[in-house]
JSON list of C-alpha atoms in Angstrom, two decimals:
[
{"chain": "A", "resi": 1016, "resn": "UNK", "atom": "CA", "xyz": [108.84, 109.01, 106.09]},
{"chain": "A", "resi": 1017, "resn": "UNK", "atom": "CA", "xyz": [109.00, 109.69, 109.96]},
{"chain": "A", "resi": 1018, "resn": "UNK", "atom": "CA", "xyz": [109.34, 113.47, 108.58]},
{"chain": "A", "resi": 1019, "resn": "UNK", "atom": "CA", "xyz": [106.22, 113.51, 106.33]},
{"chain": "A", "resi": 1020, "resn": "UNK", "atom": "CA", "xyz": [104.33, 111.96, 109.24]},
{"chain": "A", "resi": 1021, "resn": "UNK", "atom": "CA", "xyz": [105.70, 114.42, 111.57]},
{"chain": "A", "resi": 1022, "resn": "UNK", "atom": "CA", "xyz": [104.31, 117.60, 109.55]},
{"chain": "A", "resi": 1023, "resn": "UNK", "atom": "CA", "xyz": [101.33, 115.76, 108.30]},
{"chain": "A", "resi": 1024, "resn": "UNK", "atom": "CA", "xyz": [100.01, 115.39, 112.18]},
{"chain": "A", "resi": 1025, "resn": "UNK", "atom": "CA", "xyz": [101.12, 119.15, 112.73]},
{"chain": "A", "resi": 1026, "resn": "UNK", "atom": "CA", "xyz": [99.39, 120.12, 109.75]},
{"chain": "A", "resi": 1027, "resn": "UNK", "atom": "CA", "xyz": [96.13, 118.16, 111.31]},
{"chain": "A", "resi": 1028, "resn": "UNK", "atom": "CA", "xyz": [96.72, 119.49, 114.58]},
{"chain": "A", "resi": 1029, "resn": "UNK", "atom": "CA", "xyz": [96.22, 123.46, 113.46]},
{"chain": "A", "resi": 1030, "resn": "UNK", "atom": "CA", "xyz": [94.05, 125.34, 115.90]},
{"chain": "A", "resi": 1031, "resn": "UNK", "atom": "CA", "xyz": [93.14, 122.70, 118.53]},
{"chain": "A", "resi": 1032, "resn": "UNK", "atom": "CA", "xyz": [92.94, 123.47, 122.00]},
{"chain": "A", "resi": 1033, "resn": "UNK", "atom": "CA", "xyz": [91.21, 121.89, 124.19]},
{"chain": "A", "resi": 1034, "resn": "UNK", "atom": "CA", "xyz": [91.65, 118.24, 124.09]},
{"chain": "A", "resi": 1035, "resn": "UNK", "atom": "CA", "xyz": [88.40, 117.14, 126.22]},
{"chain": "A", "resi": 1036, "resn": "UNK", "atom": "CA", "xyz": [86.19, 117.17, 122.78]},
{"chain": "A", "resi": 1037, "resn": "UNK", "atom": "CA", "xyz": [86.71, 114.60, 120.83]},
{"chain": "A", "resi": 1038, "resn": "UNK", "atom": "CA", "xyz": [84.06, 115.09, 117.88]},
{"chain": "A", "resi": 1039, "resn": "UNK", "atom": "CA", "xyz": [85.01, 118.54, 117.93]},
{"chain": "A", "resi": 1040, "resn": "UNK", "atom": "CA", "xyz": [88.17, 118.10, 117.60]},
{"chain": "A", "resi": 1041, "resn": "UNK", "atom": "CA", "xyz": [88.37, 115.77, 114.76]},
{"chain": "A", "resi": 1042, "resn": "UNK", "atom": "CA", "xyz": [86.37, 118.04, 112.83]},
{"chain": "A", "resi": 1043, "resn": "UNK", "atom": "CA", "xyz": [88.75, 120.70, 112.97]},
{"chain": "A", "resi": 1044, "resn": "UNK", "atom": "CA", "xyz": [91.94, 118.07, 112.44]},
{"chain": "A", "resi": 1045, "resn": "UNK", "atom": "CA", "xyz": [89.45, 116.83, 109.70]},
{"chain": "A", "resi": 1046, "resn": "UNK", "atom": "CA", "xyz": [89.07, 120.30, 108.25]},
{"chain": "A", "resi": 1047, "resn": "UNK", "atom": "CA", "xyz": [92.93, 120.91, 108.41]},
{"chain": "A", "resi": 1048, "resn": "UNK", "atom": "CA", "xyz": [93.50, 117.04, 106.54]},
{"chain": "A", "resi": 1049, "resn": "UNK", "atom": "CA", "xyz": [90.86, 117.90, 103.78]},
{"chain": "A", "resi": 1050, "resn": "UNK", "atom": "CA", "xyz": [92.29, 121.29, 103.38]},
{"chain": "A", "resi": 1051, "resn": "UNK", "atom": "CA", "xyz": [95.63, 120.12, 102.77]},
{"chain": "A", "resi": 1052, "resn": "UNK", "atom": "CA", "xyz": [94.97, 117.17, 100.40]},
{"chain": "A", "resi": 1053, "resn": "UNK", "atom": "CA", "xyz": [92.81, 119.94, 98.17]},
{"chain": "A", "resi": 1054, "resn": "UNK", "atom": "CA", "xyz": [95.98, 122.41, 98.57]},
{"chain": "A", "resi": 1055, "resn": "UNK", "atom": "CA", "xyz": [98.62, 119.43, 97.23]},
{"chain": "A", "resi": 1056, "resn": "UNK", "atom": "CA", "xyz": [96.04, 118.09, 94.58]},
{"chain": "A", "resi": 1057, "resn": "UNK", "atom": "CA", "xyz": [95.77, 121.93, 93.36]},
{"chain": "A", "resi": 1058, "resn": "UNK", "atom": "CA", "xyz": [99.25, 122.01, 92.93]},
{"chain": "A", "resi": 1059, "resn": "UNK", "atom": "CA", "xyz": [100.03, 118.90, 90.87]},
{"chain": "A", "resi": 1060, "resn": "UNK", "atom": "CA", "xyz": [97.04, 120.22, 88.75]},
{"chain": "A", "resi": 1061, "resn": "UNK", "atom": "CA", "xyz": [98.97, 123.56, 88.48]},
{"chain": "A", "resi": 1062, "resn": "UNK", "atom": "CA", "xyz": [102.12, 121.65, 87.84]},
{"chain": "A", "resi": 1063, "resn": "UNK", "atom": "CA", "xyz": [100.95, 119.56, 84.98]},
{"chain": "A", "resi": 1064, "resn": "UNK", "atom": "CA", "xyz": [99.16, 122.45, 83.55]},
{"chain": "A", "resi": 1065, "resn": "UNK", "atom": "CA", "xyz": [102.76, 124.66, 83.74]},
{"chain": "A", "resi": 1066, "resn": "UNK", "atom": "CA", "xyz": [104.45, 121.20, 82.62]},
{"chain": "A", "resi": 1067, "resn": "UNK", "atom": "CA", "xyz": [102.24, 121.10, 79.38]},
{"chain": "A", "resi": 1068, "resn": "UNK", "atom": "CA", "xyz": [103.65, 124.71, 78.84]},
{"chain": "A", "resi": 1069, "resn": "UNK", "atom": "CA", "xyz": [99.60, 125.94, 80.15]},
{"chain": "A", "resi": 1070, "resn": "UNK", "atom": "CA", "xyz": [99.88, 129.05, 82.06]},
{"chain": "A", "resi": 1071, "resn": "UNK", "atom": "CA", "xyz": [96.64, 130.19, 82.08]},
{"chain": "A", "resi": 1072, "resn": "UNK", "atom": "CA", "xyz": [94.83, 128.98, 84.82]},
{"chain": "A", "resi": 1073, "resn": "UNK", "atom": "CA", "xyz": [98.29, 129.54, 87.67]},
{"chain": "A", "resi": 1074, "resn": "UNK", "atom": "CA", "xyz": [96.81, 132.75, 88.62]},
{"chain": "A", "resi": 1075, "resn": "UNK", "atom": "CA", "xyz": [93.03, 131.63, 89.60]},
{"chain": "A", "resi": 1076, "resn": "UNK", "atom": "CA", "xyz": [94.95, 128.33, 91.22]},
{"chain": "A", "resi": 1077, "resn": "UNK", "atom": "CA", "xyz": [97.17, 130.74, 93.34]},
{"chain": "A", "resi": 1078, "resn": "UNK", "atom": "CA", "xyz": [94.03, 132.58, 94.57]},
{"chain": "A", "resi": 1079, "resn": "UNK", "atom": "CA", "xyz": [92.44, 129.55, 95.58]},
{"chain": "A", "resi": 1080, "resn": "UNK", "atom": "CA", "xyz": [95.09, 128.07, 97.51]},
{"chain": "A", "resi": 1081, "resn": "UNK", "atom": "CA", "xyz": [95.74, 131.42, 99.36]},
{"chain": "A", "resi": 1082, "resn": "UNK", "atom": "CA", "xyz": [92.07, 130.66, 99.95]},
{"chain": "A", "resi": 1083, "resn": "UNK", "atom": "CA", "xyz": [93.15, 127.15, 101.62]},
{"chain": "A", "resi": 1084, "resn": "UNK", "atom": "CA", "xyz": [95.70, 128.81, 103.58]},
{"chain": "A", "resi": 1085, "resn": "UNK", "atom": "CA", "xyz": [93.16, 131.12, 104.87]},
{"chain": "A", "resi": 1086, "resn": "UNK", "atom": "CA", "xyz": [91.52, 128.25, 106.52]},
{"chain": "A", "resi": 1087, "resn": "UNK", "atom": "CA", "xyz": [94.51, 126.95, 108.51]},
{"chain": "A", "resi": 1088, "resn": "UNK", "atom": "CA", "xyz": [94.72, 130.67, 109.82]},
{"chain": "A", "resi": 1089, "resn": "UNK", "atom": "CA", "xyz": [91.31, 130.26, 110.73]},
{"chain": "A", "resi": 1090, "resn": "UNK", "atom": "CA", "xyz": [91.44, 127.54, 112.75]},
{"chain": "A", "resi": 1091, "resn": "UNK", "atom": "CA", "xyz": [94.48, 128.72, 114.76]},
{"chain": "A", "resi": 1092, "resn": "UNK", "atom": "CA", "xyz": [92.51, 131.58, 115.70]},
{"chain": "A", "resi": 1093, "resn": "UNK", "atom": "CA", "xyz": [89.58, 129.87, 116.87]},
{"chain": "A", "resi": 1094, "resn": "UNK", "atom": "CA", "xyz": [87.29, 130.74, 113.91]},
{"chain": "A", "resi": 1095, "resn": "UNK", "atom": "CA", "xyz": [86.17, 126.94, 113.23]},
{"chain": "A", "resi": 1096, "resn": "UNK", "atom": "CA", "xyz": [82.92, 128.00, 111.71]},
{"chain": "A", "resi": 1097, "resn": "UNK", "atom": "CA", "xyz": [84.52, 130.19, 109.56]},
{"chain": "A", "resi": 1098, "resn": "UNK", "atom": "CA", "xyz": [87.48, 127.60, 108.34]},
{"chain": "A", "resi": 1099, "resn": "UNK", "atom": "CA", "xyz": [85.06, 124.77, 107.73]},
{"chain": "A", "resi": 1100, "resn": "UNK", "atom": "CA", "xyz": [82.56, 127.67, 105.25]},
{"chain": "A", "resi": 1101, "resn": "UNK", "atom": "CA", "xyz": [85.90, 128.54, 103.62]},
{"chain": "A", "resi": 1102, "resn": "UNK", "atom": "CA", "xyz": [87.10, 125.46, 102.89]},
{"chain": "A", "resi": 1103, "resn": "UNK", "atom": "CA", "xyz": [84.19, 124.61, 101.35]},
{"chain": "A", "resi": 1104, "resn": "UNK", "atom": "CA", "xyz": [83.40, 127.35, 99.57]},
{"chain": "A", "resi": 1105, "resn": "UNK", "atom": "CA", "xyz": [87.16, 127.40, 98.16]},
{"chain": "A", "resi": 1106, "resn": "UNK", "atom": "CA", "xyz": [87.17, 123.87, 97.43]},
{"chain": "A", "resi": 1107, "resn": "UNK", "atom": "CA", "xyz": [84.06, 124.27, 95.29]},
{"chain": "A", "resi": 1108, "resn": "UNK", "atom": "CA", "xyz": [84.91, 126.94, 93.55]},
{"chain": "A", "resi": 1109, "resn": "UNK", "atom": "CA", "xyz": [88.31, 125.39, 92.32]},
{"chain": "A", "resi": 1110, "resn": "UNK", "atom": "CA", "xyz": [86.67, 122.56, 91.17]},
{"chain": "A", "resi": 1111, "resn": "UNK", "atom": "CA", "xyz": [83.50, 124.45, 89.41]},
{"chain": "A", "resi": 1112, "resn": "UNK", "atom": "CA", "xyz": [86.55, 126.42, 87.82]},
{"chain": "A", "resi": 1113, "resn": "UNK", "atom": "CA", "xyz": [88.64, 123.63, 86.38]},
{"chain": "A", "resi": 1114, "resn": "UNK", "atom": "CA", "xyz": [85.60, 121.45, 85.66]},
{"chain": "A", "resi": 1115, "resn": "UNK", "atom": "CA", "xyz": [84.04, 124.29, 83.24]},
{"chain": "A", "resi": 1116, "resn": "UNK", "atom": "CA", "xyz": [87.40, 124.64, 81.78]},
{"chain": "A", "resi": 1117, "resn": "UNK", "atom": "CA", "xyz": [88.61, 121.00, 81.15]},
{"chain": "A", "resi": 1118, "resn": "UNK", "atom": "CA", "xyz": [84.95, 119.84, 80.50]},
{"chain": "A", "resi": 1119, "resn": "UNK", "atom": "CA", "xyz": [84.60, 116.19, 81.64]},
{"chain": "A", "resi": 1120, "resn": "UNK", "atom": "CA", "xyz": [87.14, 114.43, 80.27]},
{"chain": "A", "resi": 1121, "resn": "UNK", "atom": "CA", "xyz": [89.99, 115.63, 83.56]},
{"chain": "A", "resi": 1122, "resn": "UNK", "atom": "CA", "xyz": [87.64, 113.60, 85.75]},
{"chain": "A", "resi": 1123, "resn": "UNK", "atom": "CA", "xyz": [87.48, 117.25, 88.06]},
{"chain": "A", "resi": 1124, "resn": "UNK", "atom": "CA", "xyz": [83.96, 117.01, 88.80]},
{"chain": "A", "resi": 1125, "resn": "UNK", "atom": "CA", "xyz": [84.43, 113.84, 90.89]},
{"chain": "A", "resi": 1126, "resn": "UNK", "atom": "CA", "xyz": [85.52, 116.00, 93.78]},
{"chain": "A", "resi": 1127, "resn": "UNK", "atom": "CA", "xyz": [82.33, 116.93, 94.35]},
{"chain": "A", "resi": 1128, "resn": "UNK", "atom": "CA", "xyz": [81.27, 113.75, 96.00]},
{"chain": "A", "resi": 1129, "resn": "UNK", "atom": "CA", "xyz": [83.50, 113.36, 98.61]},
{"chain": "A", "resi": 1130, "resn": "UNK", "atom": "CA", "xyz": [83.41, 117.02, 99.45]},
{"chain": "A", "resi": 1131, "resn": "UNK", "atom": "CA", "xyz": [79.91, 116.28, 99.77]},
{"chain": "A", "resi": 1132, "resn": "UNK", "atom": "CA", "xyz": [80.60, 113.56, 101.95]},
{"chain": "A", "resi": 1133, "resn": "UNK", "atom": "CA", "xyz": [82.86, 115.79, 104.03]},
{"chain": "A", "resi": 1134, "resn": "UNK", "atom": "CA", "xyz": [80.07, 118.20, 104.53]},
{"chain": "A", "resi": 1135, "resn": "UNK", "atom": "CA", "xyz": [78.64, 115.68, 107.01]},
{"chain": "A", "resi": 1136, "resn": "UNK", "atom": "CA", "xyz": [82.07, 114.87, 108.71]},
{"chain": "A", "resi": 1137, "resn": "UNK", "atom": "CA", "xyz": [82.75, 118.77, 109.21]},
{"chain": "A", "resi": 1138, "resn": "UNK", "atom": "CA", "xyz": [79.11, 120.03, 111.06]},
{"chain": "A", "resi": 1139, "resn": "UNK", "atom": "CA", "xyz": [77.32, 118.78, 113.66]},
{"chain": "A", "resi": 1140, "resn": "UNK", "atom": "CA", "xyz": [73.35, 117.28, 113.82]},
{"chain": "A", "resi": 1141, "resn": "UNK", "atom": "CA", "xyz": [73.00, 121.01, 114.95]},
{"chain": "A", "resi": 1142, "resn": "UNK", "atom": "CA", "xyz": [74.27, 122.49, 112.33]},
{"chain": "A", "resi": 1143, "resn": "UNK", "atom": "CA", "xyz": [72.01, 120.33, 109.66]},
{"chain": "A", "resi": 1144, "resn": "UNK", "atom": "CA", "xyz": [70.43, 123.48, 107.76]},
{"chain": "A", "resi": 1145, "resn": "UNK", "atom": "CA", "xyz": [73.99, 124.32, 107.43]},
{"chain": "A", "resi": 1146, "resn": "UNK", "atom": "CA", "xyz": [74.96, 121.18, 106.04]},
{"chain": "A", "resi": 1147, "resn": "UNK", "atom": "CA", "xyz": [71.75, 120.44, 103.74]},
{"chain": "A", "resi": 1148, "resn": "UNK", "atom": "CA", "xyz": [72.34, 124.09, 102.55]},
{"chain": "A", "resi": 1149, "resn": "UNK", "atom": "CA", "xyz": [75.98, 123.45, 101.31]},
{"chain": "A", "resi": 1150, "resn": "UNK", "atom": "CA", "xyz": [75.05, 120.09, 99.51]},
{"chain": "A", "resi": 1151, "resn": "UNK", "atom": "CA", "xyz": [72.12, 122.06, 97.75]},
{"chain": "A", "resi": 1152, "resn": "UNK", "atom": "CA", "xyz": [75.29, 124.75, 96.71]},
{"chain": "A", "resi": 1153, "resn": "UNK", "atom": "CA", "xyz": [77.46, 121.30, 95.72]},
{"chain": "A", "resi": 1154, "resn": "UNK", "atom": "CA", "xyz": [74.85, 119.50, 93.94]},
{"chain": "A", "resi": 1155, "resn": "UNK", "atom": "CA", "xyz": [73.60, 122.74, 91.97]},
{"chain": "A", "resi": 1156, "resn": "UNK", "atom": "CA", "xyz": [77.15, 123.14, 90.73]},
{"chain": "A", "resi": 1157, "resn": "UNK", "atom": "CA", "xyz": [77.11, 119.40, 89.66]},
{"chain": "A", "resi": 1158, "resn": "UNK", "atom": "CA", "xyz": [73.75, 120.48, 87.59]},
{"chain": "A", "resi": 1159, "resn": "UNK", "atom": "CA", "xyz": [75.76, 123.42, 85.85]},
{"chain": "A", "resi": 1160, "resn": "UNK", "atom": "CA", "xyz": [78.63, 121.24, 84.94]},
{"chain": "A", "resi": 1161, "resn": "UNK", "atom": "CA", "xyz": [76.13, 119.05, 82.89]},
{"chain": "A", "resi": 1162, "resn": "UNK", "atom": "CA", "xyz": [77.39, 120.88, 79.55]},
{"chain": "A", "resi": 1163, "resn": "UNK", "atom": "CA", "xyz": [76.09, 120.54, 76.10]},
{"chain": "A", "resi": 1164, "resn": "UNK", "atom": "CA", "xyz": [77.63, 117.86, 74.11]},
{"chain": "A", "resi": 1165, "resn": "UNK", "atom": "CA", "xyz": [78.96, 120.70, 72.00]},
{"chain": "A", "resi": 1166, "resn": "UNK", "atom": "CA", "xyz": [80.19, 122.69, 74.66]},
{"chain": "A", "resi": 1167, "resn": "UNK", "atom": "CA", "xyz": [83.73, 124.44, 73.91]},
{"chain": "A", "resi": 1168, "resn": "UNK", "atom": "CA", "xyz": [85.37, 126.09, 77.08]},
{"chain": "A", "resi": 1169, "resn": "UNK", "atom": "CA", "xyz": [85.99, 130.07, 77.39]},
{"chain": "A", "resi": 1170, "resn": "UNK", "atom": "CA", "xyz": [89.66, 129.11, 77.36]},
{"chain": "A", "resi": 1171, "resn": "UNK", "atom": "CA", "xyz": [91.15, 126.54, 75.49]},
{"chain": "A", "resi": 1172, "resn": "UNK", "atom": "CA", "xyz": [93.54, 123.93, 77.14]},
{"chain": "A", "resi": 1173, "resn": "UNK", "atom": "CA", "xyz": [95.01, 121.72, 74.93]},
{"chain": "A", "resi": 1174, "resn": "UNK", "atom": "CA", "xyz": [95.56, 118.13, 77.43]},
{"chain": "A", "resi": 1175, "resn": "UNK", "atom": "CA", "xyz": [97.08, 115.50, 75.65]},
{"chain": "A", "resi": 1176, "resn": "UNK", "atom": "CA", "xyz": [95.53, 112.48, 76.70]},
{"chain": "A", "resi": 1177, "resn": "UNK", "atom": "CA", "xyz": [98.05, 111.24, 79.15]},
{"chain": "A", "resi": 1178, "resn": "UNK", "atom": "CA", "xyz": [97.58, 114.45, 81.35]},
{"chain": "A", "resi": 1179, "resn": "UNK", "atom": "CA", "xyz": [94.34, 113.76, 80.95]},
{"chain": "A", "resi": 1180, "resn": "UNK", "atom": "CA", "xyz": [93.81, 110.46, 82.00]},
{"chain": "A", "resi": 1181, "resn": "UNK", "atom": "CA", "xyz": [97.16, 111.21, 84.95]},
{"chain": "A", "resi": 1182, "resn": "UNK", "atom": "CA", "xyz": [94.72, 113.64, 86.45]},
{"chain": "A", "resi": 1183, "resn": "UNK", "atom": "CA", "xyz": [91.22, 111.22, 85.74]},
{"chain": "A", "resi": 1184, "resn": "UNK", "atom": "CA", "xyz": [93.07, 108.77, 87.97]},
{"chain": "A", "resi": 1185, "resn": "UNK", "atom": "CA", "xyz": [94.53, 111.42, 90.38]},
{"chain": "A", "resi": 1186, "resn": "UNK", "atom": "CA", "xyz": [91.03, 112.88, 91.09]},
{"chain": "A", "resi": 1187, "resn": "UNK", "atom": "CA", "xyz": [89.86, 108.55, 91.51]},
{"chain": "A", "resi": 1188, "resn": "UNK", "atom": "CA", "xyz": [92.42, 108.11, 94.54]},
{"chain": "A", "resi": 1189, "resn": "UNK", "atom": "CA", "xyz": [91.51, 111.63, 95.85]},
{"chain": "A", "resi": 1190, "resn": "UNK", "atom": "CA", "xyz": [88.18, 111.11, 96.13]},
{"chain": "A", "resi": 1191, "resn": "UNK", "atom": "CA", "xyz": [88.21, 107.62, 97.16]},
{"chain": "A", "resi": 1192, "resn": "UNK", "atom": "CA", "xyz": [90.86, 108.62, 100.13]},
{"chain": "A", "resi": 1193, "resn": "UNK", "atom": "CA", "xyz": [88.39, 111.35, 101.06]},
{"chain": "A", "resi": 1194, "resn": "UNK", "atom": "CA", "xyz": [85.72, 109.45, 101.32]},
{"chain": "A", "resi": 1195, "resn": "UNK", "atom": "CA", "xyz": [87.48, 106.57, 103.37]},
{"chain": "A", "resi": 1196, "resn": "UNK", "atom": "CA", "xyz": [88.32, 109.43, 105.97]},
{"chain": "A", "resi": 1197, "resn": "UNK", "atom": "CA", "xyz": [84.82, 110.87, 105.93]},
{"chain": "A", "resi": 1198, "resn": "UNK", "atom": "CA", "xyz": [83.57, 107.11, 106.39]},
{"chain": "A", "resi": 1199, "resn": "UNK", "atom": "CA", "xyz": [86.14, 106.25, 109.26]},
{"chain": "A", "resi": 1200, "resn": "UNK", "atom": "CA", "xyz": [84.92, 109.64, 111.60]},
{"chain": "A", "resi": 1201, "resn": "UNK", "atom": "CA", "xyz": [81.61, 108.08, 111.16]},
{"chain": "A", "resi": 1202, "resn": "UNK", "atom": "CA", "xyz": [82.62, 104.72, 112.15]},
{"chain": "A", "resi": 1203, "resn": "UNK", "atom": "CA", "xyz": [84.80, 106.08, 115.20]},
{"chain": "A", "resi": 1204, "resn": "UNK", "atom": "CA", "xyz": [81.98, 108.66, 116.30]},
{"chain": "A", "resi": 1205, "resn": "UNK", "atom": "CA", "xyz": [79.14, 105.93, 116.21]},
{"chain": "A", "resi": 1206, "resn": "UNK", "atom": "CA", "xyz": [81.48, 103.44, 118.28]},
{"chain": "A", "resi": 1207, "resn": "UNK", "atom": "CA", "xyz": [82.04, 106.62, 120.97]},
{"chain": "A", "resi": 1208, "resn": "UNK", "atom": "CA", "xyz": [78.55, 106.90, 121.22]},
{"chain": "A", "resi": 1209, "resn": "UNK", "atom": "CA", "xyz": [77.63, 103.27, 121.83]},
{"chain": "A", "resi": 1210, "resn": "UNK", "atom": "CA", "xyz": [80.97, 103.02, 124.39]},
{"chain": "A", "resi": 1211, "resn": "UNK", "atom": "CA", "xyz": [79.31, 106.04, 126.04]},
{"chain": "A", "resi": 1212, "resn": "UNK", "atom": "CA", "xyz": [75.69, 104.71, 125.77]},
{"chain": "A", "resi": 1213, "resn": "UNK", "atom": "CA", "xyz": [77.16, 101.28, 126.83]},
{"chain": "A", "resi": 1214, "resn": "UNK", "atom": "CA", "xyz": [79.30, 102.87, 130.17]},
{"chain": "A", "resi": 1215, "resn": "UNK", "atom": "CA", "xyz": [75.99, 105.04, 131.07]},
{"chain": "A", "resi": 1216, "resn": "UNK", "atom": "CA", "xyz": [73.83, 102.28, 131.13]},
{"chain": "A", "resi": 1217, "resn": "UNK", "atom": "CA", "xyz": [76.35, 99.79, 133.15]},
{"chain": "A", "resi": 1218, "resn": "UNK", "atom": "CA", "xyz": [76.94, 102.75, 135.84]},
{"chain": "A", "resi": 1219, "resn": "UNK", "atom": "CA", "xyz": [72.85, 103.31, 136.31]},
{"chain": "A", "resi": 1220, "resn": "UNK", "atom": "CA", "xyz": [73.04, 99.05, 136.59]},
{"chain": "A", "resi": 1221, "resn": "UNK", "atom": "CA", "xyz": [75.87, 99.58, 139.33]},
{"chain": "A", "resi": 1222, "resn": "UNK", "atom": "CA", "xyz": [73.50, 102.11, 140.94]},
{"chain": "A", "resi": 1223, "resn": "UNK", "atom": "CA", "xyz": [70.70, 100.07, 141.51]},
{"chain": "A", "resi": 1224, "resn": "UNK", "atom": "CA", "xyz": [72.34, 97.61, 142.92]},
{"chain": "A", "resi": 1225, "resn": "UNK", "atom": "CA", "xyz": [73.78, 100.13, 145.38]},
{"chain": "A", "resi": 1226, "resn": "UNK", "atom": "CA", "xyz": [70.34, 101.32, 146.37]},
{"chain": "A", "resi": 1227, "resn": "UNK", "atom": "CA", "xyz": [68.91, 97.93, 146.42]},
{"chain": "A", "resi": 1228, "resn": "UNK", "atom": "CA", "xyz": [71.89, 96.78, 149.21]}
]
């Protein structure tokens, strides 16, 4: 356990710094913890699909997660901006990919809304048109996967239904541990601000008094 929690907070840790920004920096760790949860899901998708004798999809699967890997690279170089549009961009794509393929009944789509929630965790109230732009990418992909009720895949995968509803619950907890990390930066980053807000306004107090003695 001590291990896992070891490499999990040196995974996290990729690329940062300098240690005086504390937003900043848990985007990036954020960015590095989202990456890696997408990289391991991929896999146990790949590895059920290879389990259940599918082989067809390893290829596009190894792509994307040299994709992922791209991003830690990123971010040890300093190329934030550049992680955070990767990851996204991969992460979408993967799921756009397996959701067209599986149709709805893999439960893949669900990603998409806490990677949407993780779009506002990863930029900045400066970087909104960034932001609004990659939910309008996310949300038009949702639209697409809205398939016909007779809709039959380019490539069929035969899932039993166990797979099936294995990775329907897989994507559940995925998603739902997402989210509770995109929802706990916003907690911690509103309680900074009103400790800052707080300390500002009890120094200017202190002040006054000073000039008033």
């Amino acid at each position: 356990m001590k291990f896992l929690t070891t490499q999990w907070r040196r995974i996290s840790h990729v690329g940062i710094k300098d240690t005086s920004n504390y937003l900043a920096n848990k985007r990036i760790i954020l960015c590095n913890q989202f990456t890696a949860v997408v990289a391991v899901n991929t896999l146990c998708y790949a590895g059920s699909f290879v389990g259940a004798g599918i082989y067809t999809l390893l290829p596009v699967q190894l792509f994307f997660l040299a994709l992922l890997g791209l991003v830690f690279y990123c971010n040890r170089r300093g190329l934030y901006a550049a992680g955070k549009n990767l990851f996204l961009t991969a992460s979408a794509g993967i799921i756009f990919f397996v959701s067209l393929l599986l149709t709805r009944d893999a439960g893949s789509y669900l990603y998409y809304f806490p990677l949407a929630s993780a779009v506002f965790t990863l930029f900045d109230y400066r970087e909104l048109r960034k932001a609004v732009g990659a939910l309008v990418l996310l949300f038009s992909l949702i639209v697409l996967l809205q398939l016909p009720a007779g809709y039959v895949p380019p490539i069929h995968i035969a899932l039993s239904g166990d797979i099936k509803e294995t990775l329907f619950v897989g994507g559940f907890l995925v998603a739902l541990f997402i989210n509770v990390m995109c929802v706990y930066h916003l907690l911690r980053a509103n309680y900074l601000a009103e400790t800052q807000m707080q300390e500002a306004v009890h120094k200017e107090e202190e002040l006054n008094q000073e000039l008033q003695t």
